[in-house]
PDB file of C-alpha atoms in Angstrom:
ATOM      1  CA  MET Y 200      83.575   4.097  29.309  1.00  0.00           C
ATOM      2  CA  LYS Y 201      83.751   1.567  32.086  1.00  0.00           C
ATOM      3  CA  ASP Y 202      84.069  -2.598  31.047  1.00  0.00           C
ATOM      4  CA  PHE Y 203      81.277  -3.758  31.879  1.00  0.00           C
ATOM      5  CA  ARG Y 204      81.594  -7.424  31.188  1.00  0.00           C
ATOM      6  CA  GLU Y 205      84.372  -7.508  33.377  1.00  0.00           C
ATOM      7  CA  MET Y 206      81.996  -5.973  36.186  1.00  0.00           C
ATOM      8  CA  LYS Y 207      79.599  -8.946  35.684  1.00  0.00           C
ATOM      9  CA  ARG Y 208      82.407 -11.231  35.626  1.00  0.00           C
ATOM     10  CA  ARG Y 209      83.985  -9.685  39.136  1.00  0.00           C
ATOM     11  CA  GLY Y 210      80.153  -9.945  40.739  1.00  0.00           C
ATOM     12  CA  GLU Y 211      80.599  -6.225  40.917  1.00  0.00           C
ATOM     13  CA  LYS Y 212      76.843  -4.344  40.825  1.00  0.00           C
ATOM     14  CA  ILE Y 213      76.187  -2.047  37.995  1.00  0.00           C
ATOM     15  CA  THR Y 214      74.526   1.150  38.942  1.00  0.00           C
ATOM     16  CA  ALA Y 215      72.123   3.701  36.768  1.00  0.00           C
ATOM     17  CA  LEU Y 216      69.637   5.984  37.898  1.00  0.00           C
ATOM     18  CA  THR Y 217      67.922   8.420  35.031  1.00  0.00           C
ATOM     19  CA  ALA Y 218      68.737  12.340  34.912  1.00  0.00           C
ATOM     20  CA  TYR Y 219      66.975  14.845  32.831  1.00  0.00           C
ATOM     21  CA  ASP Y 220      68.825  18.389  33.559  1.00  0.00           C
ATOM     22  CA  TYR Y 221      72.183  19.836  34.607  1.00  0.00           C
ATOM     23  CA  PRO Y 222      71.902  19.616  38.191  1.00  0.00           C
ATOM     24  CA  THR Y 223      70.135  16.201  38.896  1.00  0.00           C
ATOM     25  CA  ALA Y 224      73.049  14.752  36.259  1.00  0.00           C
ATOM     26  CA  ARG Y 225      75.849  16.683  38.332  1.00  0.00           C
ATOM     27  CA  LEU Y 226      74.837  15.018  41.523  1.00  0.00           C
ATOM     28  CA  LEU Y 227      74.388  11.806  40.326  1.00  0.00           C
ATOM     29  CA  ASP Y 228      77.844  11.961  38.495  1.00  0.00           C
ATOM     30  CA  GLU Y 229      79.346  13.461  41.612  1.00  0.00           C
ATOM     31  CA  SER Y 230      77.918  10.597  44.392  1.00  0.00           C
ATOM     32  CA  GLY Y 231      79.994   7.719  42.110  1.00  0.00           C
ATOM     33  CA  ILE Y 232      77.331   6.012  39.910  1.00  0.00           C
ATOM     34  CA  ASP Y 233      77.942   4.412  36.834  1.00  0.00           C
ATOM     35  CA  ILE Y 234      75.326   4.854  34.206  1.00  0.00           C
ATOM     36  CA  ILE Y 235      73.071   8.329  33.893  1.00  0.00           C
ATOM     37  CA  LEU Y 236      70.220   7.356  31.670  1.00  0.00           C
ATOM     38  CA  VAL Y 237      67.920  10.474  30.062  1.00  0.00           C
ATOM     39  CA  GLY Y 238      65.335   8.256  29.949  1.00  0.00           C
ATOM     40  CA  ASP Y 239      62.081   9.125  27.835  1.00  0.00           C
ATOM     41  CA  SER Y 240      60.055   8.656  31.492  1.00  0.00           C
ATOM     42  CA  VAL Y 241      60.343  12.383  31.128  1.00  0.00           C
ATOM     43  CA  GLY Y 242      57.425  12.216  29.331  1.00  0.00           C
ATOM     44  CA  MET Y 243      56.024  11.370  32.721  1.00  0.00           C
ATOM     45  CA  VAL Y 244      57.732  12.607  35.595  1.00  0.00           C
ATOM     46  CA  VAL Y 245      58.950  16.014  34.188  1.00  0.00           C
ATOM     47  CA  LEU Y 246      56.512  16.942  31.145  1.00  0.00           C
ATOM     48  CA  GLY Y 247      53.129  15.639  32.469  1.00  0.00           C
ATOM     49  CA  TYR Y 248      52.394  13.207  29.792  1.00  0.00           C
ATOM     50  CA  ARG Y 249      50.674  10.570  30.543  1.00  0.00           C
ATOM     51  CA  ASP Y 250      53.197   7.719  29.480  1.00  0.00           C
ATOM     52  CA  THR Y 251      56.238   7.659  27.335  1.00  0.00           C
ATOM     53  CA  THR Y 252      54.677   7.393  23.740  1.00  0.00           C
ATOM     54  CA  ASP Y 253      54.059  11.085  23.531  1.00  0.00           C
ATOM     55  CA  VAL Y 254      57.706  11.927  24.039  1.00  0.00           C
ATOM     56  CA  THR Y 255      59.480  13.564  21.033  1.00  0.00           C
ATOM     57  CA  LEU Y 256      63.063  13.572  19.758  1.00  0.00           C
ATOM     58  CA  ASP Y 257      63.113  17.348  20.283  1.00  0.00           C
ATOM     59  CA  GLU Y 258      62.596  17.187  23.696  1.00  0.00           C
ATOM     60  CA  MET Y 259      64.868  14.100  24.126  1.00  0.00           C
ATOM     61  CA  LEU Y 260      67.737  15.773  22.693  1.00  0.00           C
ATOM     62  CA  HIS Y 261      67.035  18.608  24.656  1.00  0.00           C
ATOM     63  CA  HIS Y 262      66.874  16.712  28.208  1.00  0.00           C
ATOM     64  CA  THR Y 263      70.501  15.320  26.592  1.00  0.00           C
ATOM     65  CA  ARG Y 264      72.067  18.102  26.194  1.00  0.00           C
ATOM     66  CA  ALA Y 265      71.413  19.235  29.607  1.00  0.00           C
ATOM     67  CA  ALA Y 266      72.357  15.940  31.230  1.00  0.00           C
ATOM     68  CA  ALA Y 267      75.524  15.697  29.667  1.00  0.00           C
ATOM     69  CA  ARG Y 268      76.616  19.237  30.576  1.00  0.00           C
ATOM     70  CA  GLY Y 269      76.803  17.947  34.712  1.00  0.00           C
ATOM     71  CA  VAL Y 270      78.689  14.810  33.410  1.00  0.00           C
ATOM     72  CA  LYS Y 271      82.101  13.640  33.932  1.00  0.00           C
ATOM     73  CA  GLN Y 272      82.493  10.137  35.023  1.00  0.00           C
ATOM     74  CA  ALA Y 273      79.453   8.193  34.471  1.00  0.00           C
ATOM     75  CA  LEU Y 274      78.513   6.978  30.997  1.00  0.00           C
ATOM     76  CA  LEU Y 275      75.489   8.772  29.535  1.00  0.00           C
ATOM     77  CA  VAL Y 276      73.169   7.095  27.841  1.00  0.00           C
ATOM     78  CA  ALA Y 277      69.674   8.572  25.971  1.00  0.00           C
ATOM     79  CA  ASP Y 278      66.494   7.170  25.317  1.00  0.00           C
ATOM     80  CA  MET Y 279      65.671   6.576  21.551  1.00  0.00           C
ATOM     81  CA  PRO Y 280      62.196   7.870  21.602  1.00  0.00           C
ATOM     82  CA  ILE Y 281      58.929   5.611  19.700  1.00  0.00           C
ATOM     83  CA  HIS Y 282      59.159   6.328  16.170  1.00  0.00           C
ATOM     84  CA  THR Y 283      62.355   6.698  16.057  1.00  0.00           C
ATOM     85  CA  TYR Y 284      64.042   3.966  15.179  1.00  0.00           C
ATOM     86  CA  ASN Y 285      61.621   2.122  13.015  1.00  0.00           C
ATOM     87  CA  THR Y 286      64.227   1.337  10.253  1.00  0.00           C
ATOM     88  CA  PRO Y 287      67.591   0.595  10.686  1.00  0.00           C
ATOM     89  CA  ALA Y 288      68.850   3.826   8.968  1.00  0.00           C
ATOM     90  CA  GLN Y 289      66.604   5.903  10.838  1.00  0.00           C
ATOM     91  CA  ALA Y 290      67.893   4.364  13.885  1.00  0.00           C
ATOM     92  CA  ALA Y 291      71.020   4.746  12.988  1.00  0.00           C
ATOM     93  CA  GLU Y 292      70.750   8.572  12.198  1.00  0.00           C
ATOM     94  CA  THR Y 293      69.085   9.200  15.665  1.00  0.00           C
ATOM     95  CA  ALA Y 294      71.638   7.632  17.723  1.00  0.00           C
ATOM     96  CA  ARG Y 295      74.260  10.158  15.743  1.00  0.00           C
ATOM     97  CA  LYS Y 296      72.035  12.904  16.600  1.00  0.00           C
ATOM     98  CA  PHE Y 297      72.271  11.821  20.489  1.00  0.00           C
ATOM     99  CA  VAL Y 298      75.830  11.319  20.397  1.00  0.00           C
ATOM    100  CA  ASP Y 299      75.911  15.010  19.077  1.00  0.00           C
ATOM    101  CA  ALA Y 300      73.825  16.042  21.785  1.00  0.00           C
ATOM    102  CA  GLY Y 301      76.274  14.818  24.472  1.00  0.00           C
ATOM    103  CA  ALA Y 302      75.091  11.169  25.021  1.00  0.00           C
ATOM    104  CA  GLN Y 303      78.001   8.079  24.674  1.00  0.00           C
ATOM    105  CA  ALA Y 304      75.170   5.353  24.172  1.00  0.00           C
ATOM    106  CA  VAL Y 305      71.852   5.040  22.956  1.00  0.00           C
ATOM    107  CA  LYS Y 306      68.899   2.587  24.167  1.00  0.00           C
ATOM    108  CA  LEU Y 307      65.842   1.458  22.171  1.00  0.00           C
ATOM    109  CA  GLU Y 308      63.170  -0.823  23.337  1.00  0.00           C
ATOM    110  CA  GLY Y 309      62.717  -4.341  21.528  1.00  0.00           C
ATOM    111  CA  GLY Y 310      64.751  -7.767  21.124  1.00  0.00           C
ATOM    112  CA  VAL Y 311      64.755 -10.161  17.996  1.00  0.00           C
ATOM    113  CA  ASN Y 312      62.176  -7.439  16.186  1.00  0.00           C
ATOM    114  CA  ARG Y 313      64.922  -4.987  16.347  1.00  0.00           C
ATOM    115  CA  ILE Y 314      67.875  -6.736  14.985  1.00  0.00           C
ATOM    116  CA  THR Y 315      69.006  -4.722  12.474  1.00  0.00           C
ATOM    117  CA  GLN Y 316      68.090  -1.738  14.004  1.00  0.00           C
ATOM    118  CA  ILE Y 317      70.691  -2.612  16.435  1.00  0.00           C
ATOM    119  CA  GLU Y 318      73.122  -3.773  14.415  1.00  0.00           C
ATOM    120  CA  ALA Y 319      72.677  -0.345  12.097  1.00  0.00           C
ATOM    121  CA  ILE Y 320      73.994   1.396  15.507  1.00  0.00           C
ATOM    122  CA  THR Y 321      76.815  -0.519  16.783  1.00  0.00           C
ATOM    123  CA  GLN Y 322      77.863  -1.122  13.160  1.00  0.00           C
ATOM    124  CA  ALA Y 323      78.180   2.401  12.967  1.00  0.00           C
ATOM    125  CA  GLY Y 324      80.278   2.763  16.337  1.00  0.00           C
ATOM    126  CA  ILE Y 325      77.903   3.485  18.453  1.00  0.00           C
ATOM    127  CA  PRO Y 326      77.550   1.919  21.909  1.00  0.00           C
ATOM    128  CA  PHE Y 327      74.573   0.363  22.669  1.00  0.00           C
ATOM    129  CA  MET Y 328      72.266  -0.574  26.203  1.00  0.00           C
ATOM    130  CA  ALA Y 329      69.461  -3.255  24.770  1.00  0.00           C
ATOM    131  CA  HIS Y 330      65.848  -3.157  26.333  1.00  0.00           C
ATOM    132  CA  ILE Y 331      63.391  -6.376  27.045  1.00  0.00           C
ATOM    133  CA  GLY Y 332      60.618  -7.248  29.178  1.00  0.00           C
ATOM    134  CA  MET Y 333      57.866  -4.591  29.601  1.00  0.00           C
ATOM    135  CA  LEU Y 334      58.254  -2.169  26.958  1.00  0.00           C
ATOM    136  CA  PRO Y 335      56.785   0.981  28.222  1.00  0.00           C
ATOM    137  CA  GLN Y 336      56.768   2.748  24.549  1.00  0.00           C
ATOM    138  CA  SER Y 337      54.276  -0.367  24.242  1.00  0.00           C
ATOM    139  CA  VAL Y 338      52.664  -0.438  27.460  1.00  0.00           C
ATOM    140  CA  ARG Y 339      49.111   1.248  25.511  1.00  0.00           C
ATOM    141  CA  GLU Y 340      49.190  -1.835  22.491  1.00  0.00           C
ATOM    142  CA  GLN Y 341      49.780  -4.053  26.290  1.00  0.00           C
ATOM    143  CA  GLY Y 342      46.902  -2.576  28.129  1.00  0.00           C
ATOM    144  CA  GLY Y 343      49.033  -1.375  31.202  1.00  0.00           C
ATOM    145  CA  TYR Y 344      51.923  -2.332  32.649  1.00  0.00           C
ATOM    146  CA  ARG Y 345      52.740  -6.246  32.747  1.00  0.00           C
ATOM    147  CA  ILE Y 346      55.199  -8.552  34.586  1.00  0.00           C
ATOM    148  CA  LYS Y 347      56.780 -10.676  31.752  1.00  0.00           C
ATOM    149  CA  GLY Y 348      58.173 -13.607  32.682  1.00  0.00           C
ATOM    150  CA  ARG Y 349      55.175 -16.158  33.370  1.00  0.00           C
ATOM    151  CA  THR Y 350      54.549 -18.796  30.790  1.00  0.00           C
ATOM    152  CA  GLN Y 351      57.014 -20.578  28.909  1.00  0.00           C
ATOM    153  CA  SER Y 352      56.248 -19.527  25.735  1.00  0.00           C
ATOM    154  CA  GLU Y 353      57.198 -15.817  27.495  1.00  0.00           C
ATOM    155  CA  VAL Y 354      60.337 -16.844  28.853  1.00  0.00           C
ATOM    156  CA  GLU Y 355      61.895 -18.489  25.788  1.00  0.00           C
ATOM    157  CA  SER Y 356      60.814 -15.508  23.970  1.00  0.00           C
ATOM    158  CA  LEU Y 357      62.796 -13.102  26.486  1.00  0.00           C
ATOM    159  CA  LEU Y 358      65.439 -15.466  26.236  1.00  0.00           C
ATOM    160  CA  ALA Y 359      65.976 -15.595  22.457  1.00  0.00           C
ATOM    161  CA  ASP Y 360      65.375 -11.223  22.486  1.00  0.00           C
ATOM    162  CA  ALA Y 361      68.234 -11.262  25.512  1.00  0.00           C
ATOM    163  CA  ARG Y 362      70.403 -13.531  22.929  1.00  0.00           C
ATOM    164  CA  GLY Y 363      69.820 -11.573  20.423  1.00  0.00           C
ATOM    165  CA  VAL Y 364      70.452  -8.248  21.626  1.00  0.00           C
ATOM    166  CA  GLU Y 365      73.940  -9.537  22.822  1.00  0.00           C
ATOM    167  CA  ASP Y 366      74.879 -10.964  19.371  1.00  0.00           C
ATOM    168  CA  ALA Y 367      73.871  -7.861  17.683  1.00  0.00           C
ATOM    169  CA  GLY Y 368      76.762  -6.245  19.966  1.00  0.00           C
ATOM    170  CA  ALA Y 369      74.632  -4.599  23.057  1.00  0.00           C
ATOM    171  CA  PHE Y 370      77.178  -3.616  25.635  1.00  0.00           C
ATOM    172  CA  SER Y 371      73.980  -4.601  28.772  1.00  0.00           C
ATOM    173  CA  VAL Y 372      70.312  -5.035  28.351  1.00  0.00           C
ATOM    174  CA  VAL Y 373      67.412  -3.608  30.404  1.00  0.00           C
ATOM    175  CA  LEU Y 374      65.153  -6.431  31.659  1.00  0.00           C
ATOM    176  CA  GLU Y 375      61.893  -4.482  33.052  1.00  0.00           C
ATOM    177  CA  ILE Y 376      59.364  -6.189  35.336  1.00  0.00           C
ATOM    178  CA  VAL Y 377      60.622  -9.602  34.830  1.00  0.00           C
ATOM    179  CA  VAL Y 378      59.732 -12.647  36.789  1.00  0.00           C
ATOM    180  CA  ALA Y 379      62.593 -12.676  39.201  1.00  0.00           C
ATOM    181  CA  ASP Y 380      63.736 -16.571  38.593  1.00  0.00           C
ATOM    182  CA  VAL Y 381      63.658 -15.042  34.584  1.00  0.00           C
ATOM    183  CA  ALA Y 382      65.722 -12.076  35.054  1.00  0.00           C
ATOM    184  CA  LYS Y 383      68.311 -14.752  37.187  1.00  0.00           C
ATOM    185  CA  GLN Y 384      68.410 -17.260  34.202  1.00  0.00           C
ATOM    186  CA  ILE Y 385      68.479 -14.958  31.824  1.00  0.00           C
ATOM    187  CA  THR Y 386      71.656 -12.963  33.636  1.00  0.00           C
ATOM    188  CA  ASN Y 387      73.200 -16.191  33.911  1.00  0.00           C
ATOM    189  CA  ALA Y 388      72.640 -17.199  30.514  1.00  0.00           C
ATOM    190  CA  LEU Y 389      74.398 -13.866  29.036  1.00  0.00           C
ATOM    191  CA  GLY Y 390      77.752 -12.585  28.350  1.00  0.00           C
ATOM    192  CA  ILE Y 391      76.692  -9.373  28.811  1.00  0.00           C
ATOM    193  CA  PRO Y 392      74.874  -7.799  31.935  1.00  0.00           C
ATOM    194  CA  THR Y 393      71.827  -7.024  32.922  1.00  0.00           C
ATOM    195  CA  ILE Y 394      70.571  -4.447  34.645  1.00  0.00           C
ATOM    196  CA  GLY Y 395      66.927  -4.920  36.063  1.00  0.00           C
ATOM    197  CA  ILE Y 396      64.347  -2.625  36.815  1.00  0.00           C
ATOM    198  CA  GLY Y 397      61.483  -5.005  39.077  1.00  0.00           C
ATOM    199  CA  SER Y 398      63.001  -7.466  37.758  1.00  0.00           C
ATOM    200  CA  GLY Y 399      64.860  -8.895  41.257  1.00  0.00           C
ATOM    201  CA  GLU Y 400      68.290  -8.860  42.901  1.00  0.00           C
ATOM    202  CA  HIS Y 401      69.934 -11.390  40.388  1.00  0.00           C
ATOM    203  CA  CYS Y 402      70.599  -8.892  37.557  1.00  0.00           C
ATOM    204  CA  ASP Y 403      74.023  -7.403  37.179  1.00  0.00           C
ATOM    205  CA  GLY Y 404      72.801  -3.866  38.049  1.00  0.00           C
ATOM    206  CA  GLN Y 405      69.872  -2.070  39.219  1.00  0.00           C
ATOM    207  CA  ILE Y 406      68.247   1.016  37.361  1.00  0.00           C
ATOM    208  CA  LEU Y 407      65.659   3.601  38.690  1.00  0.00           C
ATOM    209  CA  VAL Y 408      63.743   6.625  37.825  1.00  0.00           C
ATOM    210  CA  THR Y 409      65.650   9.030  40.323  1.00  0.00           C
ATOM    211  CA  HIS Y 410      62.302  10.761  40.569  1.00  0.00           C
ATOM    212  CA  ASP Y 411      60.796   7.522  42.419  1.00  0.00           C
ATOM    213  CA  LEU Y 412      64.278   6.733  44.071  1.00  0.00           C
ATOM    214  CA  ILE Y 413      63.970  10.511  45.754  1.00  0.00           C
ATOM    215  CA  GLY Y 414      59.715  10.868  45.868  1.00  0.00           C
ATOM    216  CA  LEU Y 415      59.752  13.592  43.912  1.00  0.00           C
ATOM    217  CA  PHE Y 416      56.878  12.413  41.969  1.00  0.00           C
ATOM    218  CA  PRO Y 417      54.387  11.718  44.672  1.00  0.00           C
ATOM    219  CA  TRP Y 418      51.017  10.957  42.642  1.00  0.00           C
ATOM    220  CA  PHE Y 419      52.716   7.364  41.767  1.00  0.00           C
ATOM    221  CA  THR Y 420      55.058   5.283  42.856  1.00  0.00           C
ATOM    222  CA  PRO Y 421      56.093   1.706  41.334  1.00  0.00           C
ATOM    223  CA  LYS Y 422      55.327  -1.340  44.005  1.00  0.00           C
ATOM    224  CA  PHE Y 423      58.512  -2.297  43.602  1.00  0.00           C
ATOM    225  CA  VAL Y 424      60.455   1.043  44.431  1.00  0.00           C
ATOM    226  CA  SER Y 425      61.412   2.375  48.288  1.00  0.00           C
ATOM    227  CA  PRO Y 426      62.135   5.910  48.152  1.00  0.00           C
ATOM    228  CA  GLU Y 427      65.326   6.888  49.742  1.00  0.00           C
ATOM    229  CA  ALA Y 428      63.807  10.397  50.780  1.00  0.00           C
ATOM    230  CA  ARG Y 429      60.797  12.336  50.612  1.00  0.00           C
ATOM    231  CA  VAL Y 430      61.745  15.335  47.996  1.00  0.00           C
ATOM    232  CA  ALA Y 431      58.245  16.335  47.584  1.00  0.00           C
ATOM    233  CA  GLU Y 432      57.330  16.089  50.946  1.00  0.00           C
ATOM    234  CA  GLU Y 433      60.410  19.093  51.476  1.00  0.00           C
ATOM    235  CA  ILE Y 434      59.245  20.691  48.677  1.00  0.00           C
ATOM    236  CA  ARG Y 435      55.758  21.389  49.613  1.00  0.00           C
ATOM    237  CA  ARG Y 436      57.457  22.350  53.182  1.00  0.00           C
ATOM    238  CA  ALA Y 437      59.613  24.626  51.680  1.00  0.00           C
ATOM    239  CA  ALA Y 438      56.574  26.611  49.811  1.00  0.00           C
ATOM    240  CA  ARG Y 439      54.432  26.693  52.577  1.00  0.00           C
ATOM    241  CA  ALA Y 440      56.932  28.296  54.935  1.00  0.00           C
ATOM    242  CA  PHE Y 441      57.822  30.734  52.176  1.00  0.00           C
ATOM    243  CA  ILE Y 442      54.173  31.777  51.989  1.00  0.00           C
ATOM    244  CA  ASP Y 443      53.857  32.283  55.837  1.00  0.00           C
ATOM    245  CA  ARG Y 444      56.679  34.338  55.995  1.00  0.00           C
ATOM    246  CA  THR Y 445      56.130  36.450  52.835  1.00  0.00           C
ATOM    247  CA  ARG Y 446      52.600  36.878  54.075  1.00  0.00           C
ATOM    248  CA  GLY Y 447      53.350  37.640  57.857  1.00  0.00           C
ATOM    249  CA  THR Y 448      55.945  40.315  56.677  1.00  0.00           C
ATOM    250  CA  ALA Y 449      54.063  42.451  54.537  1.00  0.00           C
ATOM    251  CA  GLY Y 450      54.759  45.579  56.054  1.00  0.00           C
ATOM    252  CA  TRP Y 451      58.305  44.836  56.162  1.00  0.00           C
ATOM    253  CA  ASN Y 452      58.412  44.348  51.885  1.00  0.00           C
ATOM    254  CA  ASP Y 453      56.408  47.677  52.310  1.00  0.00           C
ATOM    255  CA  GLU Y 454      59.216  49.206  54.010  1.00  0.00           C
ATOM    256  CA  CYS Y 455      61.976  47.944  51.880  1.00  0.00           C
ATOM    257  CA  ARG Y 456      60.028  49.219  49.065  1.00  0.00           C
ATOM    258  CA  ILE Y 457      60.035  52.932  50.336  1.00  0.00           C
ATOM    259  CA  LYS Y 458      63.571  52.513  51.132  1.00  0.00           C
ATOM    260  CA  SER Y 459      65.047  51.842  47.952  1.00  0.00           C
ATOM    261  CA  GLU Y 460      62.599  53.990  46.028  1.00  0.00           C
ATOM    262  CA  CYS Y 461      62.943  57.306  48.471  1.00  0.00           C
ATOM    263  CA  PRO Y 462      66.930  56.109  50.203  1.00  0.00           C
ATOM    264  CA  ASN Y 463      67.265  59.811  52.208  1.00  0.00           C
ATOM    265  CA  ASP Y 464      63.509  59.047  53.760  1.00  0.00           C
ATOM    266  CA  LYS Y 465      64.110  58.777  57.712  1.00  0.00           C
ATOM    267  CA  ARG Y 466      61.090  56.168  58.470  1.00  0.00           C
TER     268      ARG Y 466
END
């Protein structure tokens, strides 16, 4: 595990992307990424759920095992799905299951309201990544995705959350959709690194959903993402080319079938 605090002190940006399967995890690992997150975003971009609240523990463990087989260098972090860390004892038990599945660290959503759970995990010797700001597992309660840090009370709450998770033993904290100036303020206030998603450039690192980065989920792209590739378009192009080639060579296929079934046929 890299010393992410030292990276923060040196001003070296931390890079993180999501992966939910072996080939993606292996490709990201070979690319030199610092952190690979098996995120519960798998619910939307892979499993077709409306949001992350339908993702189960068994599904997350399955995808963690797959991703772990492809990772040799990066730190593999796994998201703890909703209702798997309601109590400190449950949080520690769930975290151990992820470690058994191949994760090297775990992440759950929440700040001061989750301190006892975070402490239970870190006291069990399991590295922990925090997540504050917009909490996707609370999206239904909040009526959608909202930028955090627009009011003074929200700023004070975010700072309290950030300091709380640091004191509880987190090695880093994800800031999701936080006002950029507030994210900068939090970053300067902490000894552990902040990893932003939609929270401006002043965080100590950045994380994205890989499907958003490479254009593999074209039906929705967050406003703060500029895709570096258009993989969905390439898949459509390849599929159409296969369809056209197959339909245009039906006679060739019939001939191959005859020759395989009747090797002595001279036609």
